[in-house]
Coordinates of C-alpha atoms in Angstrom, one line a residue:
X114 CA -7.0 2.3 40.8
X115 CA -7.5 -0.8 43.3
X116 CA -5.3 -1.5 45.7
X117 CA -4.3 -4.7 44.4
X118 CA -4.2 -3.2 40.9
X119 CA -1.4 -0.6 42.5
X120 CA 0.4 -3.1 44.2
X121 CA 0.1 -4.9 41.0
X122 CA 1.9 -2.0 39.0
X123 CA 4.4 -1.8 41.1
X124 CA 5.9 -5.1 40.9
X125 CA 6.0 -5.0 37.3
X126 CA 8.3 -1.9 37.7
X127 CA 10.1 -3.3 40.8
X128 CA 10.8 -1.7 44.1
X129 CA 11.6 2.1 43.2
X130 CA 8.4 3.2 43.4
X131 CA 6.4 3.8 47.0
X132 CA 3.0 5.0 45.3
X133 CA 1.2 4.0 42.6
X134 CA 0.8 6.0 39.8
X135 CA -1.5 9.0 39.6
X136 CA -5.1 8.0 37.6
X137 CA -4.2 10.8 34.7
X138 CA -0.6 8.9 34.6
X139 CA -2.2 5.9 34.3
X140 CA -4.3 7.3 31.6
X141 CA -1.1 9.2 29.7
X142 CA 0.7 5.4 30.1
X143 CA -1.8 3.2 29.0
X144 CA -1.4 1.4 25.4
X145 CA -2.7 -1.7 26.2
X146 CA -6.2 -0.5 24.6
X147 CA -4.3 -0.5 21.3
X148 CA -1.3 -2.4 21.6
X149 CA -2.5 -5.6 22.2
X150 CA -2.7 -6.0 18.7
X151 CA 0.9 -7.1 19.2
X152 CA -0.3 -9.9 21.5
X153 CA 0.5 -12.8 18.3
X154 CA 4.0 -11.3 17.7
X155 CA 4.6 -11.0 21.8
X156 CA 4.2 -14.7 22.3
X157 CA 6.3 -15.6 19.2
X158 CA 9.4 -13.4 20.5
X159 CA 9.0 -14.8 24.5
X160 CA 8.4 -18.3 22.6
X161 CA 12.2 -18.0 21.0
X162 CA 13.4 -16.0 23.3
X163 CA 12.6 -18.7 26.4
X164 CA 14.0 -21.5 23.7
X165 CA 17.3 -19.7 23.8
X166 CA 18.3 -19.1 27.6
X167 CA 17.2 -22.7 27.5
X168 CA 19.4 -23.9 24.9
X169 CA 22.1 -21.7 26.5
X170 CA 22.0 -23.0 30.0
X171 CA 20.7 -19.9 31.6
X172 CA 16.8 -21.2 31.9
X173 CA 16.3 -24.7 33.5
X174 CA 14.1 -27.2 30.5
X175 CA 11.4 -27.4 33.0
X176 CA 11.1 -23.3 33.2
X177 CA 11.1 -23.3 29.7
X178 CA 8.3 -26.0 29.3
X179 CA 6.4 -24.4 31.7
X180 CA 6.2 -20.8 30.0
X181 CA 6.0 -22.4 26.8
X182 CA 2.7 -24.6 27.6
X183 CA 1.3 -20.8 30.0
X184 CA 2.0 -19.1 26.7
X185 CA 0.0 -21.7 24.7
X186 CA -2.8 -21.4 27.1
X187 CA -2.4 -17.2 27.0
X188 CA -2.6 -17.7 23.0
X189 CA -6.0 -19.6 23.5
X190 CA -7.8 -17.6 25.8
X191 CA -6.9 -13.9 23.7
X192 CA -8.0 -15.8 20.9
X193 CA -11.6 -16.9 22.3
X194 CA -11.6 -13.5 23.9
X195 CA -11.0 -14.8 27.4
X196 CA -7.7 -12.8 28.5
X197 CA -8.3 -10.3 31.5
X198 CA -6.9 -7.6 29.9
X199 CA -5.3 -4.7 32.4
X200 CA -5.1 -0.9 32.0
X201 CA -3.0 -1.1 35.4
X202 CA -0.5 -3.2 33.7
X203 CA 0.0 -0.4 30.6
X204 CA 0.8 -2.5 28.3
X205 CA 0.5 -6.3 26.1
X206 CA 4.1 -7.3 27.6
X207 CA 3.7 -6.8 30.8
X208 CA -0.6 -8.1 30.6
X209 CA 1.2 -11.4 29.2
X210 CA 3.6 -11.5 31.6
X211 CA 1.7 -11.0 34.6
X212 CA -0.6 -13.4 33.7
X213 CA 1.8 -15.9 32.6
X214 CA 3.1 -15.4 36.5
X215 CA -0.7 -16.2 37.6
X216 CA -0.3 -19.6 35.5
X217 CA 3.3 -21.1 36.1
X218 CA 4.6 -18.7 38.9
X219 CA 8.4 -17.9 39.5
X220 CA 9.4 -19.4 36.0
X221 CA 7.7 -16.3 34.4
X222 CA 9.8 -13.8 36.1
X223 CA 12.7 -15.7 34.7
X224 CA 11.2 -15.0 31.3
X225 CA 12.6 -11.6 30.9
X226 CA 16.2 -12.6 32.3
X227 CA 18.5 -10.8 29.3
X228 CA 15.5 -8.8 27.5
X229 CA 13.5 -5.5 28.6
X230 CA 10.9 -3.8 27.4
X231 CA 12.6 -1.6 25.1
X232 CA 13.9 -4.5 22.8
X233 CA 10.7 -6.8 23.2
X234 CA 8.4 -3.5 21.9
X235 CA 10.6 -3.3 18.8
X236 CA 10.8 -7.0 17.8
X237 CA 7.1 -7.3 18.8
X238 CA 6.5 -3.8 16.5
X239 CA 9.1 -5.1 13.9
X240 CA 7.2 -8.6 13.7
X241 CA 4.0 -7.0 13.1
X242 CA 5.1 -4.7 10.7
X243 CA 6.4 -7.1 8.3
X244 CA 3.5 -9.6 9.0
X245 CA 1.5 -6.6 7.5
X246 CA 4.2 -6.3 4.6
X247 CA 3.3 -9.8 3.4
X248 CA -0.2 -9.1 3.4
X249 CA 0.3 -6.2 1.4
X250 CA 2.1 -7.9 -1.2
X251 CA -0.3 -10.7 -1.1
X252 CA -2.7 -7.6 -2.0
X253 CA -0.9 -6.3 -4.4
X254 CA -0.8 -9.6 -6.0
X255 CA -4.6 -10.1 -6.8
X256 CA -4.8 -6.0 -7.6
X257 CA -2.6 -6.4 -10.3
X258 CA -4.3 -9.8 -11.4
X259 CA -7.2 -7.8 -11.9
X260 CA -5.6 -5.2 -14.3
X261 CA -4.3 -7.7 -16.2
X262 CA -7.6 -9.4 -16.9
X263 CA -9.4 -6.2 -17.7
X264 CA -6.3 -5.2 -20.2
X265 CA -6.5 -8.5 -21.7
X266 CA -10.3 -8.4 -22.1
X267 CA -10.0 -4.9 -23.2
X268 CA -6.5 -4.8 -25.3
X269 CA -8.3 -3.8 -28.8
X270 CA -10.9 -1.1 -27.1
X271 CA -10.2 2.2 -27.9
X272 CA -10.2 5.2 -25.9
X273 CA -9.5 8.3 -25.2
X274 CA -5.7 9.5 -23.8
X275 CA -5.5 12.6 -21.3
X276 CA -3.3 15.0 -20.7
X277 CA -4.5 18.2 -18.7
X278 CA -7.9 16.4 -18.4
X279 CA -7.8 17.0 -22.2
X280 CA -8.3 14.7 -25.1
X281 CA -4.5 14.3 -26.5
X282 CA -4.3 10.5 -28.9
X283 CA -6.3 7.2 -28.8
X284 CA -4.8 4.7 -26.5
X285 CA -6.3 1.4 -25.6
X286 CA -8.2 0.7 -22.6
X287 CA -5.6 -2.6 -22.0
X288 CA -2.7 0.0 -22.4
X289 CA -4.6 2.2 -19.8
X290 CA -5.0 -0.6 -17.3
X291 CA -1.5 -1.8 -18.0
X292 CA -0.4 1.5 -16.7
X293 CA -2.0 0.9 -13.5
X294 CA -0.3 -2.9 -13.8
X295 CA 3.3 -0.9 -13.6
X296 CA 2.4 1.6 -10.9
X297 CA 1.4 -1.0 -8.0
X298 CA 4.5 -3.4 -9.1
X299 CA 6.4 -0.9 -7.9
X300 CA 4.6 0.0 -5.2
X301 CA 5.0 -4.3 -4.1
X302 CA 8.8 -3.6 -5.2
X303 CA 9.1 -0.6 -2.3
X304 CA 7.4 -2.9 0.2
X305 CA 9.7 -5.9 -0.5
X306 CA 12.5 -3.7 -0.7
X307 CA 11.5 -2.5 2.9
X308 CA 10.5 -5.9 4.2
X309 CA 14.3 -6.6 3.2
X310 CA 15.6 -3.8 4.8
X311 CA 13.9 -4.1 8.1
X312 CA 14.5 -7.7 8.4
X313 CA 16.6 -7.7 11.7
X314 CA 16.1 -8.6 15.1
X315 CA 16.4 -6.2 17.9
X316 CA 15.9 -9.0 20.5
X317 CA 18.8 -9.2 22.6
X318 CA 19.7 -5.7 22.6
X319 CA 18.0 -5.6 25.8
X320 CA 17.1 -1.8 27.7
X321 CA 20.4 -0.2 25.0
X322 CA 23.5 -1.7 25.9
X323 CA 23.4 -5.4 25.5
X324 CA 23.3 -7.7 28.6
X325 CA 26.1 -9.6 30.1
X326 CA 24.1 -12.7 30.1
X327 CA 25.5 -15.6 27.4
X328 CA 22.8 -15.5 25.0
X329 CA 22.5 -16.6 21.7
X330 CA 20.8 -13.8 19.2
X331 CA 21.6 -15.7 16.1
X332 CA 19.3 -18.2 17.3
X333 CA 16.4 -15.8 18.5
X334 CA 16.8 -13.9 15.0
X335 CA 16.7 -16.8 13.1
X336 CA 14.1 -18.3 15.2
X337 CA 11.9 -15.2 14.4
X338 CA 13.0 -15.5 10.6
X339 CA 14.9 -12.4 10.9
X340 CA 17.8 -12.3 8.9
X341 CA 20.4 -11.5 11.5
X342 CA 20.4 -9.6 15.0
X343 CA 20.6 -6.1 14.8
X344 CA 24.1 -5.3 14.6
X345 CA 24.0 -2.0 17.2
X346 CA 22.0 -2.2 20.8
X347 CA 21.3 1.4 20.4
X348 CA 19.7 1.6 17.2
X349 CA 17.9 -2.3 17.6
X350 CA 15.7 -0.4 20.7
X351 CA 15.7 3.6 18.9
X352 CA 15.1 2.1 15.5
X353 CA 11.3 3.1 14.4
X354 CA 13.0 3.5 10.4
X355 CA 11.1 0.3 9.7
X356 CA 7.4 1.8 10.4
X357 CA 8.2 5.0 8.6
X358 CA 9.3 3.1 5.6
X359 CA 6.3 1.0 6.1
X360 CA 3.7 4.5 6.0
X361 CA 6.1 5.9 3.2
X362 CA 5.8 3.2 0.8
X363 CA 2.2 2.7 2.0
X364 CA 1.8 6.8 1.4
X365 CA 2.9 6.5 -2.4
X366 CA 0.6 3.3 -2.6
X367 CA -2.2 5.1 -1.5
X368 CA -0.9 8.1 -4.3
X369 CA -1.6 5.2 -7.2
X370 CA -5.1 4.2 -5.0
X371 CA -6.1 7.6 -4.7
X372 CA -5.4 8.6 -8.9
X373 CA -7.2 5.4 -9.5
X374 CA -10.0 5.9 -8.0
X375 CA -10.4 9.6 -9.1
X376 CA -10.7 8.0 -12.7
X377 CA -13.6 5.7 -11.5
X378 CA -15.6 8.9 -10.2
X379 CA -15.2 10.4 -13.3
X380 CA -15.3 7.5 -15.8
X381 CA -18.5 6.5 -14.1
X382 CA -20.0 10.0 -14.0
X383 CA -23.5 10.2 -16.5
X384 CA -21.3 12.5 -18.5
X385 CA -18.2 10.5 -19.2
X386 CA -20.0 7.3 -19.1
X387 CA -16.9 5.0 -19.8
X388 CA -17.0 2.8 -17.3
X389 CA -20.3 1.1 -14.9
X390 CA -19.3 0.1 -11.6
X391 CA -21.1 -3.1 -9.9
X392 CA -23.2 -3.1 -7.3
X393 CA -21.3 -4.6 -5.3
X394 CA -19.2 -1.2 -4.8
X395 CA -21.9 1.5 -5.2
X396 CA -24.2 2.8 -3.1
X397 CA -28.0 5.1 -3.6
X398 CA -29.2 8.4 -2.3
X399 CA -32.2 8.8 0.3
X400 CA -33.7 11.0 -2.1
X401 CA -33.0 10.9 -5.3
X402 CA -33.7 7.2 -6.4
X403 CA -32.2 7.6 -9.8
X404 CA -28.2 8.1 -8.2
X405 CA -25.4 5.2 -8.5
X406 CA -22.7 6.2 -6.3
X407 CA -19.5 5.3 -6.5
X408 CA -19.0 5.7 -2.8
X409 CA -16.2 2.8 -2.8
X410 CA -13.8 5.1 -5.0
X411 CA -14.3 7.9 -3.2
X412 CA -13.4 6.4 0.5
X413 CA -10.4 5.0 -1.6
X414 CA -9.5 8.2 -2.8
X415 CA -9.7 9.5 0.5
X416 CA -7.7 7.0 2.3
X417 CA -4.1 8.7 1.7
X418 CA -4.9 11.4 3.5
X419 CA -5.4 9.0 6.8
X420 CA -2.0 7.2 5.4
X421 CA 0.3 10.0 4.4
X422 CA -0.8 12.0 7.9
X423 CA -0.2 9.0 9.5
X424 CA 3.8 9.2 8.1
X425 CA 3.9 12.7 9.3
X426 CA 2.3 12.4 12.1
X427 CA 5.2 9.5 13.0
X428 CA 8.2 11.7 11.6
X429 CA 7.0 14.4 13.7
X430 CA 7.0 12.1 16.7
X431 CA 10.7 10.8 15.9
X432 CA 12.6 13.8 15.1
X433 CA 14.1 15.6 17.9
X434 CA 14.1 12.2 20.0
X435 CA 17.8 11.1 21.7
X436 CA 19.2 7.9 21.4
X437 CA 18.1 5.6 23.1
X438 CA 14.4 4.8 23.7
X439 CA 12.0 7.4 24.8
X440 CA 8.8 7.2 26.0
X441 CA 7.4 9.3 22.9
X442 CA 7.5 5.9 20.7
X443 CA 4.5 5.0 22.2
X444 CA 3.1 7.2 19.8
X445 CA 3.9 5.0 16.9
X446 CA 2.0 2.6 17.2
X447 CA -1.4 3.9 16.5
X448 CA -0.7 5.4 13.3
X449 CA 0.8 2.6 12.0
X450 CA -2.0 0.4 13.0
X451 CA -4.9 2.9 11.1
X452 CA -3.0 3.2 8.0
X453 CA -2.4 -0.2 7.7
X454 CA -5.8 -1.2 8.4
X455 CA -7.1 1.7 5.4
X456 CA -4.3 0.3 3.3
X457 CA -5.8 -2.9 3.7
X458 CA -9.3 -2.1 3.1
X459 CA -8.5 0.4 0.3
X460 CA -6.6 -2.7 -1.6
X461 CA -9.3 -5.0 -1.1
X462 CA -12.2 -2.3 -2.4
X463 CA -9.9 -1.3 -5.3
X464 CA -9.4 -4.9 -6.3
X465 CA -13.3 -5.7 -6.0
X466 CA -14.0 -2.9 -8.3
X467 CA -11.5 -3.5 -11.4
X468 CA -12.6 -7.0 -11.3
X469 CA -16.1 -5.8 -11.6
X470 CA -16.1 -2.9 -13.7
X471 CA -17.6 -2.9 -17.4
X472 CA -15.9 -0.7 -19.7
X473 CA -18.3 1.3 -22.0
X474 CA -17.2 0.2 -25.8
X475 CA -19.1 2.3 -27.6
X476 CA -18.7 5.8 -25.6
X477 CA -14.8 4.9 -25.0
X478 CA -14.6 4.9 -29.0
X479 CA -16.9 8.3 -29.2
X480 CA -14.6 10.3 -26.6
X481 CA -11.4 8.5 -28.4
X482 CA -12.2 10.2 -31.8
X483 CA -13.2 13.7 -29.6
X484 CA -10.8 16.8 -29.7
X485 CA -9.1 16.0 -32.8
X486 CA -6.8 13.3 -31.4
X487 CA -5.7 12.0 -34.3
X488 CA -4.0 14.8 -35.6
X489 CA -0.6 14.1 -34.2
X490 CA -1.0 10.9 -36.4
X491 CA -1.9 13.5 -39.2
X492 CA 1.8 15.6 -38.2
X493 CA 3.6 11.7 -38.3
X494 CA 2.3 11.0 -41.8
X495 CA 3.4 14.4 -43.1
X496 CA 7.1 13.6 -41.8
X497 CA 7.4 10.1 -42.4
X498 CA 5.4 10.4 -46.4
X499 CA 6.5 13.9 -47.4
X500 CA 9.8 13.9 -45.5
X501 CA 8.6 17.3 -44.0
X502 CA 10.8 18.3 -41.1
X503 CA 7.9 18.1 -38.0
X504 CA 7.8 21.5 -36.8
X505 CA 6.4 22.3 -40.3
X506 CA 4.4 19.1 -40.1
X507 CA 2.9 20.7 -37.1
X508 CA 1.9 23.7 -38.7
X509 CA -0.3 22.1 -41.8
X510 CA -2.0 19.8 -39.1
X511 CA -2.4 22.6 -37.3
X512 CA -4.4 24.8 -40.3
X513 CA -5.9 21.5 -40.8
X514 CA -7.4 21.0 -37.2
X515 CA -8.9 24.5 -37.2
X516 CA -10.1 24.1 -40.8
X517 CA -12.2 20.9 -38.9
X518 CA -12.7 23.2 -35.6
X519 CA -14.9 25.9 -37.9
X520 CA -16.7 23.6 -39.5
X521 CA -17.6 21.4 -36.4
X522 CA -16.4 18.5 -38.0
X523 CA -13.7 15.6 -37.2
X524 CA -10.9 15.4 -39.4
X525 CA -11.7 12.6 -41.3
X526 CA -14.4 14.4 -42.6
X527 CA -12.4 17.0 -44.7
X528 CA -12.2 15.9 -48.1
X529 CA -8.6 15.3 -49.6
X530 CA -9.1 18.9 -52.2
X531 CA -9.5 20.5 -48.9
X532 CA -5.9 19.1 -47.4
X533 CA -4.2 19.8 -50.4
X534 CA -5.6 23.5 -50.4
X535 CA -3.0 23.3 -47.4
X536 CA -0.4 21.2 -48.3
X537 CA -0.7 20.0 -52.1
X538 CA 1.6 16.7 -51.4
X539 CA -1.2 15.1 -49.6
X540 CA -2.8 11.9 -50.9
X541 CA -5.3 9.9 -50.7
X542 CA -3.2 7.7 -48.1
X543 CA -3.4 10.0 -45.4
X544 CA -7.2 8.9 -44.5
X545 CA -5.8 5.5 -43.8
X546 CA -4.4 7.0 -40.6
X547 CA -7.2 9.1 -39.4
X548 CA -9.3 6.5 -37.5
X549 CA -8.5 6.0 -33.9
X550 CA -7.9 2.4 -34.3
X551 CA -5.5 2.9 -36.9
X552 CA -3.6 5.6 -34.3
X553 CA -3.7 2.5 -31.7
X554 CA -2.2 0.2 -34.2
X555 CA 0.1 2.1 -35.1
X556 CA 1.8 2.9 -31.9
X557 CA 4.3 0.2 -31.9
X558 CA 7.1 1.2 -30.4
X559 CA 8.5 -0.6 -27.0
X560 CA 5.7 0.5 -24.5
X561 CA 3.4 2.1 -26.9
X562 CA -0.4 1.7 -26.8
X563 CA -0.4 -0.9 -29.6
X564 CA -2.9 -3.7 -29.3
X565 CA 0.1 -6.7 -29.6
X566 CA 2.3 -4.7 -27.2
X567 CA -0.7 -4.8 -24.7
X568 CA -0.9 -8.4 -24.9
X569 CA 2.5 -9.2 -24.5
X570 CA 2.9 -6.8 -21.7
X571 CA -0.1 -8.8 -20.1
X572 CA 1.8 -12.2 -20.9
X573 CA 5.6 -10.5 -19.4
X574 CA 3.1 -9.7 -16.3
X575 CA 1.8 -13.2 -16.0
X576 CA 4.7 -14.9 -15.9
X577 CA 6.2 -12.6 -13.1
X578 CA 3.3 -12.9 -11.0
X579 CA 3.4 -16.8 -11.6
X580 CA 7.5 -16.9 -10.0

């Protein structure tokens, strides 16, 4: 460390200190190599915080023109890349402030008159947060336009239904991606619920207990489009709930992202062959020329275990920590920052590949029709024709199904002498409801895979997105 860079330091912590800090300290204290991300939402909270100690009397108009016009001028040069960023000074605040000083002088020292560090870090963190929040949602948004397209396009296309990676009944490849539709609404419902929670402003609150100074927080909150000051000093500067709700909803998010994207590795695997990704999202092999990767889904799928540590990691950090503000919480930061930037990038891939992906008609229908899936249709028929009770329903379809199994053929194929070798009520009608389509059709009921309930699903989903 320079002299001047020491001497530097040292007035930004004021007169306690005779030496500078030691270089591993320096190193250990640093965060200004990741924390100037906040540098947007640090100029916004000195903006309205200088705006109120002028309104209240306690900042002279010309000190508060003269840091607003030396912020203005800060915005522009980190934005052309022009700001002499500091490891000496540790961190964004005290970069900004320091060089806000070089610009306008005493007025900048005057700047933090009724505010520390502890309360600027968590409205900065806090503003960034829900920045992020909104572009979620706006991410959301389009990944949930997407669905609906592809279960509009697709509401009559049959395919297989899983469970246990097992063929179980034909659904429809719009009820499948309607599924999907319902998943990441709730994941935009946790985040909005969150961005609701959060949405108060710990400026004001000062080092933990308030300041004597006359301000006005209402006006800083509102200012900020917070919803209100935080109600207790303590918690506005301790408070790090908002970033953990933030990586929890982001965690379950990445859940949905992650059981998404597993389907596309397997759907556009040579043996399943349902679905063909674009271009756009796959990649080749050095040596095998033949090989379509879908490399995109598989960094998707990976991302929650960068987002979900992240949460740990940050609950870890937080748990044995005292009230008020430790030093620890500089560790949240960084997480937060990496699994909103994989959230990000994970939501923008996943939304590039449903709008691109071409489902495969005829070898959805093929694998819809595989494993006997229509045979629960064949157990409904027996109840609802024959006014068999179902547990005996499911015995004849049962015989029936293994009948098929021995002679390697689908259900549809036994003749109607051969049903009624196992259940002489049978008639005729009971092919009607063997075909997968007629399975789809049938499944009316609020929810159900049917065709019509697809499409009105997909209209209910349009109009919400719309408001």
């Amino acid at each position: 460390m320079t002299k001047d860079s020491a001497k530097s330091a040292n007035t930004m912590w004021g007169g306690r200190f005779a030496m500078a800090p030691d270089a591993i300290m320096e190193e250990i204290n640093a965060s200004i190599g990741f924390d100037q991300r906040l540098a947007a939402q640090d100029i916004r909270g000195s903006r309205a915080h200088a705006a109120m100690l002028g309104a209240v009397g306690i900042l002279t108009q010309d000190d508060v023109a003269a840091i607003s016009q030396g912020l203005d001028e800060i915005e522009t040069e980190i934005a052309e890349g022009n700001f002499p960023f500091s490891r000496a000074l540790e961190d964004i605040h005290m970069n900004i402030e320091a060089r806000l000083r070089d610009k306008i002088g005493d007025a900048a020292g005057r700047l933090h008159t009724a505010r520390s560090r502890n309360d600027q870090v968590a409205t900065d963190f806090k503003l960034w947060v829900r920045d992020r929040l909104d572009d979620v949602d706006a991410a959301l948004a389009g990944l949930i336009a997407g669905f609906l397209d592809q279960a509009e396009q697709g509401a009559d296309l049959v395919m297989p239904g899983f469970t246990h990676l097992q063929t179980a009944q034909p659904v429809t490849w719009g009820h499948h991606m309607m599924a999907y539709v319902e998943m990441f609404a709730r994941d935009r419902s946790r985040f909005a619920d969150a961005r609701a929670r959060m949405n108060e402003s710990p400026l004001g609150a000062a080092a933990l207990a308030g300041t004597g100074f006359p301000i006005d927080r209402e006006r800083t909150a509102a200012a900020l489009g917070f919803d209100r000051p935080a109600a207790n000093s303590l918690d506005a500067v301790s408070d790090r709930d908002f970033a953990l709700e933030f990586l929890s909803a982001a965690s379950i998010c990445a859940t949905h992202i992650s059981r998404l994207s597993e389907e596309l590795v397997i759907w556009s695997s040579a043996q399943f062959n349902f679905v063909r990704l674009s271009d756009r999202f796959s990649t080749g092999s050095s040596i095998m020329p033949q090989k379509r990767n879908p490399d995109a889904a598989e960094l998707c799928r990976a991302k929650v275990g960068r987002i979900m540590g992240a949460m740990v990691g940050l609950m870890t950090v937080m748990k044995g920590l005292p009230l008020a503000y430790s030093k620890d919480m500089q560790e949240d930061k960084e997480p937060v920052f990496d699994a909103a930037d994989s959230l990000g990038l994970a939501l923008s891939a996943l939304t590039g590949m449903v709008q691109d992906m071409q489902p495969n008609a005829d070898a959805l229908r093929v694998a819809a029709g595989h494993g006997y899936s229509t045979a629960t249709d064949l157990a409904d028929w027996l109840v609802r024709e024959l006014n068999m009770p179902f547990r005996d329903a499911h015995h004849v379809t049962g015989t029936l199904v293994k009948m098929a199994e021995d002679r390697a053929a689908p259900l549809d194929a036994l003749s109607l002498a051969d049903m009624q070798g196992v259940e002489p009520r049978i008639t005729a009608a009971i092919m009607d409801v063997l075909s997968v389509e007629s399975s789809t059709r049938s499944r009316t009921s609020y929810g159900g895979t049917a065709p019509d309930n697809v499409r009105a699903q997909v209209a209910r989903w349009r109009e919400r997105l719309a408001g």
